[in-house]
mmCIF file of C-alpha atoms and ligand atoms in Angstrom:
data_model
loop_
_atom_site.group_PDB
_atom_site.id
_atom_site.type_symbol
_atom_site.label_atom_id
_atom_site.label_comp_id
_atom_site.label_asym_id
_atom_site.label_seq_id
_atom_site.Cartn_x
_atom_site.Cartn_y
_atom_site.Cartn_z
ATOM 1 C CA UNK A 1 115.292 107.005 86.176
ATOM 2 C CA UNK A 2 113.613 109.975 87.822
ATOM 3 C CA UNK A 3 110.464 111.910 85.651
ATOM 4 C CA UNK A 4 110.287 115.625 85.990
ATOM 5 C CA UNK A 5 106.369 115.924 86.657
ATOM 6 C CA UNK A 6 104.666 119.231 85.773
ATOM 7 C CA UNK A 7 101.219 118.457 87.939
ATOM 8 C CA UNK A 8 103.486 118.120 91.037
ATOM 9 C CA UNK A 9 102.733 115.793 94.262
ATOM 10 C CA UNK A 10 101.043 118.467 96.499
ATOM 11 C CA UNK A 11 97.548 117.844 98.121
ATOM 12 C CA UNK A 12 95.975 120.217 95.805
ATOM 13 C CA UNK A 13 96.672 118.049 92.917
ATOM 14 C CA UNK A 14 95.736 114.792 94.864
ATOM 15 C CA UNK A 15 92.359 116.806 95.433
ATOM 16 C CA UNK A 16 92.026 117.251 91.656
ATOM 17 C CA UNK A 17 92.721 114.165 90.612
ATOM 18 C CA UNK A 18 90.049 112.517 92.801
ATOM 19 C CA UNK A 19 88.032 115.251 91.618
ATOM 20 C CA UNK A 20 88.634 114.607 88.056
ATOM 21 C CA UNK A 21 88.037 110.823 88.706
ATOM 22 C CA UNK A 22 84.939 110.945 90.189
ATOM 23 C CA UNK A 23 83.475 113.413 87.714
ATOM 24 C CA UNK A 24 84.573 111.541 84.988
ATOM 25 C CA UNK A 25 84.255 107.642 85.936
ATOM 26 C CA UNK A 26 81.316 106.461 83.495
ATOM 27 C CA UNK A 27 82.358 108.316 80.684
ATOM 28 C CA UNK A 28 86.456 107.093 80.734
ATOM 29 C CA UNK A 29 85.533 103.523 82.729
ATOM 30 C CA UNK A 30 81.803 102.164 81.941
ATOM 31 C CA UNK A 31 83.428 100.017 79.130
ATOM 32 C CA UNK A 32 86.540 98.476 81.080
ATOM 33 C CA UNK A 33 85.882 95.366 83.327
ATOM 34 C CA UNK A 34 88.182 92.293 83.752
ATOM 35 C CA UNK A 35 87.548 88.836 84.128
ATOM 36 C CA UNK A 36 87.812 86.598 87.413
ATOM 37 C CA UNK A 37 91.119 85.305 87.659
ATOM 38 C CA UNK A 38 93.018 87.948 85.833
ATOM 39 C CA UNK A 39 96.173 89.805 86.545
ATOM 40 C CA UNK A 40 95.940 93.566 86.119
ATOM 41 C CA UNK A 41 98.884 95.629 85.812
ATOM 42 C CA UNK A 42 98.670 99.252 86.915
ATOM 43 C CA UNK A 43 100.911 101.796 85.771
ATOM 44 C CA UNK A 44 101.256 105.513 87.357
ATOM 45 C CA UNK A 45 98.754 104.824 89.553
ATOM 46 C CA UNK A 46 99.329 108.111 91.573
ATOM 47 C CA UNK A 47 97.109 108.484 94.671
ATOM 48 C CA UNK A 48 95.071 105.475 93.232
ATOM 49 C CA UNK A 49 91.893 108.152 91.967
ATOM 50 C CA UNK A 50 91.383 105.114 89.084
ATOM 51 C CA UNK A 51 92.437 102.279 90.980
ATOM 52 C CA UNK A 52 89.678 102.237 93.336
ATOM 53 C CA UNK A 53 87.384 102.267 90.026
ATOM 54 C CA UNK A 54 88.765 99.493 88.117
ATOM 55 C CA UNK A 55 88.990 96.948 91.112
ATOM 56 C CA UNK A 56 85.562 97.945 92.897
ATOM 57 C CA UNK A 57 84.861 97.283 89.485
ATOM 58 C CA UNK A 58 86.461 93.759 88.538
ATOM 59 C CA UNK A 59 86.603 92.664 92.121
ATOM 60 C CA UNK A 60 87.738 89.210 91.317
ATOM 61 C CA UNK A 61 90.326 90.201 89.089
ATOM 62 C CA UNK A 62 94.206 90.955 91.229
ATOM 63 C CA UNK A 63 95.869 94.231 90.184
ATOM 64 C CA UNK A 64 99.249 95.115 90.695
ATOM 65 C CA UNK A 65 99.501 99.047 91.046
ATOM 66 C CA UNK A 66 102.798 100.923 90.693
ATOM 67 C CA UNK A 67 103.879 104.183 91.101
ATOM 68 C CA UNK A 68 107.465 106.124 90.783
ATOM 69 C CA UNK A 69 105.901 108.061 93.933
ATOM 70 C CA UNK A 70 106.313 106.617 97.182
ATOM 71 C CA UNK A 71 103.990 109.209 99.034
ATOM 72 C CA UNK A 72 101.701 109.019 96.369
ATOM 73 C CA UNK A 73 101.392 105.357 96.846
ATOM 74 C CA UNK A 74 101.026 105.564 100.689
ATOM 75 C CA UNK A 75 98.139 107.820 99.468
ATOM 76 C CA UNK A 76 96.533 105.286 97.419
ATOM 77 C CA UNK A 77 96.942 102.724 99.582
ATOM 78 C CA UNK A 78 94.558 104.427 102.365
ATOM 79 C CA UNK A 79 92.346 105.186 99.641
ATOM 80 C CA UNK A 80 91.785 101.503 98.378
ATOM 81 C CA UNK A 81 91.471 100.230 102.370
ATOM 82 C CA UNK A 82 89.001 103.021 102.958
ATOM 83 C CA UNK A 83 87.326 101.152 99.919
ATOM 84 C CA UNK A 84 87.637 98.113 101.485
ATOM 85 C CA UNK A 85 89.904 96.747 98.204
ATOM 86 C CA UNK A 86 91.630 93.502 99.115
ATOM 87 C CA UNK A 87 92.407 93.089 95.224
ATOM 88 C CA UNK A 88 94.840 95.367 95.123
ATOM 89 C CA UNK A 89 98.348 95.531 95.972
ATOM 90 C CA UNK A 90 100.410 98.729 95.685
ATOM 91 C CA UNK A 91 104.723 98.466 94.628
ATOM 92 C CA UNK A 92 107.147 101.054 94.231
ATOM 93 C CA UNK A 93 108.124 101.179 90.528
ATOM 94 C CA UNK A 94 109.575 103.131 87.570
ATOM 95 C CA UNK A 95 107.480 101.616 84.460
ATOM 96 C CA UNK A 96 111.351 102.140 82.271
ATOM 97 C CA UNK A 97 112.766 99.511 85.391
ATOM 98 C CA UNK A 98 109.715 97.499 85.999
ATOM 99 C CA UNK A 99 110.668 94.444 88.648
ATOM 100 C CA UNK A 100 108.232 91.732 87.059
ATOM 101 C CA UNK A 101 109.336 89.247 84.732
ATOM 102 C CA UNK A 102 107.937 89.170 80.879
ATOM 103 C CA UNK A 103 104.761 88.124 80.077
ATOM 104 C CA UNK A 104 103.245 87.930 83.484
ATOM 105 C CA UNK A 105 100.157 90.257 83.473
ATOM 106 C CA UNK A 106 97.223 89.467 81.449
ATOM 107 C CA UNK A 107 95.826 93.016 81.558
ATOM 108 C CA UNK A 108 97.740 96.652 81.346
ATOM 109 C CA UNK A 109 95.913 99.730 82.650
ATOM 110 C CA UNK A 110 97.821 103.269 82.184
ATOM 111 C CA UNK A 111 95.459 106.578 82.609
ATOM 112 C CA UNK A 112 97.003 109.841 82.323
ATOM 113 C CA UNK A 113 100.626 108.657 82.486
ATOM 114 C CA UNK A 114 102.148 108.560 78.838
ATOM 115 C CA UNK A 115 101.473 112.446 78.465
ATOM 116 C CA UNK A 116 104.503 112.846 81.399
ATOM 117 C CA UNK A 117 106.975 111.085 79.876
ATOM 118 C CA UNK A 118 109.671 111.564 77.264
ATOM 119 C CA UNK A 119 109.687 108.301 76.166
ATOM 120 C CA UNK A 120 106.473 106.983 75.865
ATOM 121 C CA UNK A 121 106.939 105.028 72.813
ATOM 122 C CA UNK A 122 108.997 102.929 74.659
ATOM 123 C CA UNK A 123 107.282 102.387 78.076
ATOM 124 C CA UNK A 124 104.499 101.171 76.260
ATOM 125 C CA UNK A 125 106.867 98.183 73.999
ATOM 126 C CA UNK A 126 108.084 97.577 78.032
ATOM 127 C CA UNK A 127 104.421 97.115 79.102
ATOM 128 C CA UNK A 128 103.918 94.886 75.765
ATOM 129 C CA UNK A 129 106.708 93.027 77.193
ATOM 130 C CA UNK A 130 104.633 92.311 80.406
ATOM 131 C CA UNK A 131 101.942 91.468 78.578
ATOM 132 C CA UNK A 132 101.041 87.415 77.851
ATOM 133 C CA UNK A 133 100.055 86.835 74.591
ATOM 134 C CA UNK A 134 96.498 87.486 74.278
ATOM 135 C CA UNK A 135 96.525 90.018 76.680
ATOM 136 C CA UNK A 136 95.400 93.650 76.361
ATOM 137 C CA UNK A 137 96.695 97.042 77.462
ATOM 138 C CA UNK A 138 94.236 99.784 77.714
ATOM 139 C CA UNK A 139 95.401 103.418 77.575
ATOM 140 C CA UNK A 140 93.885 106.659 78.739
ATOM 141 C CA UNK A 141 94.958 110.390 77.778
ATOM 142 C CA UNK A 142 93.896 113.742 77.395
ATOM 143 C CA UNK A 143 94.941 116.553 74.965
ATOM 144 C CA UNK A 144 94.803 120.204 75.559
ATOM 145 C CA UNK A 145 93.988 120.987 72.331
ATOM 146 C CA UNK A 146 90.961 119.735 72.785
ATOM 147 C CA UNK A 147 89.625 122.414 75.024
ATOM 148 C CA UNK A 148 87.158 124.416 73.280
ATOM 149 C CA UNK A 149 84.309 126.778 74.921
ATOM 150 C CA UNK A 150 82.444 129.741 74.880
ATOM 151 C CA UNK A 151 83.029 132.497 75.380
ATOM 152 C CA UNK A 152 86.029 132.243 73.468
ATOM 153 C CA UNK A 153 89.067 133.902 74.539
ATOM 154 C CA UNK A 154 92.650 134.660 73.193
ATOM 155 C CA UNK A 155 93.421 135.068 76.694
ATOM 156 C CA UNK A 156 92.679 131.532 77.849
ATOM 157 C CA UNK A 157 93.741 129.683 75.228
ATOM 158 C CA UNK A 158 97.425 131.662 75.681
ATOM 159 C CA UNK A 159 97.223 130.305 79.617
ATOM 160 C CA UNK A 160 96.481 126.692 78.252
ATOM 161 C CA UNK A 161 99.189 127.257 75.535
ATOM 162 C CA UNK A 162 101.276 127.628 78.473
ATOM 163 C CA UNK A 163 100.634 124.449 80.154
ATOM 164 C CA UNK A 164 101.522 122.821 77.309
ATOM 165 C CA UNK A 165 104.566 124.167 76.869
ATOM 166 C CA UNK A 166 105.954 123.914 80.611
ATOM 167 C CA UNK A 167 104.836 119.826 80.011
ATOM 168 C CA UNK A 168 107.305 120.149 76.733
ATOM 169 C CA UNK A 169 110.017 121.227 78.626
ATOM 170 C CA UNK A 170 109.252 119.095 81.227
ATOM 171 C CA UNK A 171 109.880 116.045 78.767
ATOM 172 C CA UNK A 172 105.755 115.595 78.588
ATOM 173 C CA UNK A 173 103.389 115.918 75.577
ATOM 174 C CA UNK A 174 99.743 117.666 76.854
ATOM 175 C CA UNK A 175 98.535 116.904 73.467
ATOM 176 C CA UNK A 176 98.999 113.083 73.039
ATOM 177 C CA UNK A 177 95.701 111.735 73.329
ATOM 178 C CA UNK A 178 96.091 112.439 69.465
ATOM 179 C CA UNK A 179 98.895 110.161 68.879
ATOM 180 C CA UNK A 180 97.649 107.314 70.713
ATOM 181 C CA UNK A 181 96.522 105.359 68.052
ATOM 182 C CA UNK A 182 100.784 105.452 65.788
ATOM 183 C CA UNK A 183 101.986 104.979 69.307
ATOM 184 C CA UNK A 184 100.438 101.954 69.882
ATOM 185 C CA UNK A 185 100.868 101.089 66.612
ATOM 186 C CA UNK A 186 103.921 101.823 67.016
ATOM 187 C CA UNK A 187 105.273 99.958 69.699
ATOM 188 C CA UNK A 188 103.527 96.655 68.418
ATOM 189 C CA UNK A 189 100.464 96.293 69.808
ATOM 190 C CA UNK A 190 97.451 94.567 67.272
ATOM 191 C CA UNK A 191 93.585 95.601 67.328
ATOM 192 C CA UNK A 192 94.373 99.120 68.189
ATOM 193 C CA UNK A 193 91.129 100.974 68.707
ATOM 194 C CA UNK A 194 91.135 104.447 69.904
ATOM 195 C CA UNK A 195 87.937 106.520 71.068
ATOM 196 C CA UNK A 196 87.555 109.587 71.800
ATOM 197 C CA UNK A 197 85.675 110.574 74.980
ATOM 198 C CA UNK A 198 84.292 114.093 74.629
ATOM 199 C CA UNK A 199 83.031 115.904 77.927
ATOM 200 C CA UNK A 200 80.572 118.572 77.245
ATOM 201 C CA UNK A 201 79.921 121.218 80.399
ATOM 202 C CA UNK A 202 77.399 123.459 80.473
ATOM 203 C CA UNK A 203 75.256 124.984 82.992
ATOM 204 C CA UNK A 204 72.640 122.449 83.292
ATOM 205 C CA UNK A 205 75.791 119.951 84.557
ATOM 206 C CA UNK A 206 76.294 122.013 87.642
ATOM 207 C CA UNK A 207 78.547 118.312 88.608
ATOM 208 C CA UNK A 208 80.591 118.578 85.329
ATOM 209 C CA UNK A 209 81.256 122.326 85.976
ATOM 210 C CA UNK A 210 82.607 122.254 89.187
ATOM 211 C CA UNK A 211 84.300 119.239 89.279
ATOM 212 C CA UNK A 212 85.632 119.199 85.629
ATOM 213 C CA UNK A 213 85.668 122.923 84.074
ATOM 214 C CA UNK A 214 86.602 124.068 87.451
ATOM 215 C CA UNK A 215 88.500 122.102 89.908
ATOM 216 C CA UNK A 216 89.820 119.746 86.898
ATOM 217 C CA UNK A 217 91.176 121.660 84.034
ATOM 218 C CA UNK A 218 90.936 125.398 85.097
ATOM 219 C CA UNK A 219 93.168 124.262 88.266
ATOM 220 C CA UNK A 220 95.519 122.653 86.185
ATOM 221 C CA UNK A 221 96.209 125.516 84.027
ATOM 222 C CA UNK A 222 96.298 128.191 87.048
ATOM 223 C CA UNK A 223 99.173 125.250 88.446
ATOM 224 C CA UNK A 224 101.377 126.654 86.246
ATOM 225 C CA UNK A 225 101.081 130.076 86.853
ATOM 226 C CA UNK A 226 104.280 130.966 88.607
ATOM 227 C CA UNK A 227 106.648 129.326 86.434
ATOM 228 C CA UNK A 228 105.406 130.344 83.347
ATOM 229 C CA UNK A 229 105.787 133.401 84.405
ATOM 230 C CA UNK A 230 109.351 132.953 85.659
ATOM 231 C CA UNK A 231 110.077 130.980 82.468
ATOM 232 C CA UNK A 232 108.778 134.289 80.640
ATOM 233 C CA UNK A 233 106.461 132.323 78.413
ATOM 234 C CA UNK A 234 103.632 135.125 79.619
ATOM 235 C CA UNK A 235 102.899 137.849 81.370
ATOM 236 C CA UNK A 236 101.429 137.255 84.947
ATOM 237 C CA UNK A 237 98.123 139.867 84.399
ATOM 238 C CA UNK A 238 97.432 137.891 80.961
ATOM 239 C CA UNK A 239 97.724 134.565 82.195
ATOM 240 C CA UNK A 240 95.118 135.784 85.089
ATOM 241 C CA UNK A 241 92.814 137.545 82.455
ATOM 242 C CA UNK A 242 93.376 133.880 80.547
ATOM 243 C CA UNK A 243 92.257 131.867 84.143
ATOM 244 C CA UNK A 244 89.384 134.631 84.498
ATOM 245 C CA UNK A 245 88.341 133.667 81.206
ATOM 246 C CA UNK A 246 87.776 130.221 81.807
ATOM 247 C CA UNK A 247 86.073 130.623 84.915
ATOM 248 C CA UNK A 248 83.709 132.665 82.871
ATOM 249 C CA UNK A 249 82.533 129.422 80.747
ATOM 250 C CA UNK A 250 81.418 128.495 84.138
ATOM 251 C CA UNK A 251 78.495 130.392 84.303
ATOM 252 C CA UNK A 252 74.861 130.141 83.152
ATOM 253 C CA UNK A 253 75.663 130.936 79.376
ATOM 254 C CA UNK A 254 79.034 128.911 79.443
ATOM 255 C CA UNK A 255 79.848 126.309 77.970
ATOM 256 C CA UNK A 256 83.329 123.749 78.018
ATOM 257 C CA UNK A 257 84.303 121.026 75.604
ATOM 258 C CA UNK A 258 87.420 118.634 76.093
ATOM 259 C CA UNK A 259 88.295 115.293 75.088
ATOM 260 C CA UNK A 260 90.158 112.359 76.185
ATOM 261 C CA UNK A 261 91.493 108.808 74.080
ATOM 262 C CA UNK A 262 90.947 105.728 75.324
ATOM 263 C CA UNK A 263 92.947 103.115 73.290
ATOM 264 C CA UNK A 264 92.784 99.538 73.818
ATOM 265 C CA UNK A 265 95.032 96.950 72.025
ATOM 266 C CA UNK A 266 96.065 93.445 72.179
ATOM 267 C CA UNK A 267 99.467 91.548 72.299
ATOM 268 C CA UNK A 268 99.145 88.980 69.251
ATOM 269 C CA UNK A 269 101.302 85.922 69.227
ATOM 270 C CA UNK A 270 104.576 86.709 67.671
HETATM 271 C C1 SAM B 301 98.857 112.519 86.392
HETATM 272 S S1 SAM B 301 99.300 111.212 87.480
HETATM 273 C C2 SAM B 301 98.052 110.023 87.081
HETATM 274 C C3 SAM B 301 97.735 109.119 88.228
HETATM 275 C C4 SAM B 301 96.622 108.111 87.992
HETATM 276 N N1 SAM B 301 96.933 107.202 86.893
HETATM 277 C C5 SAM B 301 95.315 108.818 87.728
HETATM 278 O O1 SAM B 301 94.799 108.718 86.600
HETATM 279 O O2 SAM B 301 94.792 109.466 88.633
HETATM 280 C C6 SAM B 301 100.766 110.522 86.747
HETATM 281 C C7 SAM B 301 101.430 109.495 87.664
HETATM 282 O O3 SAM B 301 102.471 108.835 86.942
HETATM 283 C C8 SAM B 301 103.535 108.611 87.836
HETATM 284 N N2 SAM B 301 104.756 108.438 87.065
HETATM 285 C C9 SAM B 301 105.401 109.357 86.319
HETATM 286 N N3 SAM B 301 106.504 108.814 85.775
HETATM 287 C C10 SAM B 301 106.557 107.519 86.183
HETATM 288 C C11 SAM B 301 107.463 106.437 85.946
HETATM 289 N N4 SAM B 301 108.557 106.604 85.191
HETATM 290 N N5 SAM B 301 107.195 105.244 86.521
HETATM 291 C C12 SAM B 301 106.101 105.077 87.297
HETATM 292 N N6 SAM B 301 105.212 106.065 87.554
HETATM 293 C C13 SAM B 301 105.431 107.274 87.006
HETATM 294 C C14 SAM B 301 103.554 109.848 88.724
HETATM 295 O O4 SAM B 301 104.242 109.623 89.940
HETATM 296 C C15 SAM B 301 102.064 110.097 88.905
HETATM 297 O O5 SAM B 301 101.566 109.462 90.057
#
């Protein structure tokens, strides 16, 4: 089954999402490490912008990354030799048609995936299903409710409004980091605990703005420009006043707020 995918495969997003990654690995990684000997699966991996975190990070533990993508993968791949990975090894995979059999991962690592799917409630009772008992999935979203800053603008939260919406009727949700904790639930998994990681940007971060503010979540909304426009969901000079606006939280007397969920839960016996 194919995924319509709002963010697109083109280089700028690849760009972004290493961007995002690197900007961001302490506060959505520092607590995620896995034991020698373990299996990691990998879902969504993309062009492998976490992947190269979690197995520089757990380099005795084997992951098995997967992506729907196949040039996304080829991507990912030259990232983790550049890295010098050998812990890693990269498959062609839709997560709703996944080619292992049951309970053959200890570990489940999904970041930034759920939010593109329709079904997401049941991808994650699939990856329970690849779970062995005992083992634990760990989840990563954001929301785009979230975003709060100063100045605040009508403007910009209209052309964020519209990213949302284009992920709708795409099939996504751009505000599930909220609902991680019933999905979970949800689809069976026990010892659900959710946090939320908040990223606060202001001009004494000069990292944070660029790479976040900027070439993170400003990019992403002005990605969506052209068919919001076409989909009539705004006009084009508002949604550019809305992308001026947040640029304008960029400078010295800006400031940027989101927040992502990381959820981690475990498969219990029965
Ligand atoms: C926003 S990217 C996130 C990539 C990576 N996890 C990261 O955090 O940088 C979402 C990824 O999910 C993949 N994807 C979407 N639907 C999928 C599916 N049904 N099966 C496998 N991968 C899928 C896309 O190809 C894309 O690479």
């Amino acid at each position: 089954m194919s995924q319509t995918y709002v963010h697109g495969y083109h280089a700028r997003e690849n760009e972004r999402l290493q961007d995002q990654a690197g900007t961001l690995v302490d506060l959505l990684h520092s607590d995620t490490a896995y034991p020698a000997g373990s299996t990691v699966l990998e879902v969504g991996c993309g062009v492998g912008a976490q992947t190269v975190t979690l197995a520089g990070r757990s380099p005795d533990a084997r992951f098995t990354s997967v992506d729907i993508s196949a040039h996304s993968l080829a991507e990912a791949k030259r990232r983790a030799d550049r890295a010098g990975l050998t812990n890693v090894e990269f498959q062609l995979a839709n997560i709703f048609e996944l080619p292992f059999t049951a309970e053959s991962f200890d570990h489940v690592f999904v970041c930034f995936v759920l939010e593109h799917l329709s079904r997401p409630l049941e991808a994650l009772a699939i990856l329970k299903n690849q779970l062995k008992v005992g083992g634990t999935i760990t989840v990563i979203e954001g929301d785009h409710g979230s975003a709060y800053f100063h100045p605040d603008s009508a403007a910009a939260r209209a052309a964020i409004d519209c990213l949302v919406e284009m992920q709708r009727r795409a099939g996504g949700n751009a505000l599930i980091g909220r609902e991680l904790y019933p999905l979970m639930i949800g689809s069976g998994f026990d010892a659900v605990r959710v946090s939320p990681r908040v990223v606060y940007v202001d001009s004494s971060r000069p990292d944070l703005v660029d790479g976040f503010t900027r070439k993170t979540f400003t990019a992403m909304v002005e990605g969506v420009r052209e068919s919001a426009v076409v989909a009539g969901l705004i006009e084009p000079q508002n949604f550019d006043e809305g992308i001026h606006d947040l640029y304008r939280t960029t400078e010295m007397d800006g400031v940027f707020c989101y927040t992502f969920f990381k959820a981690v839960g475990e498969k219990k016996p029965g």
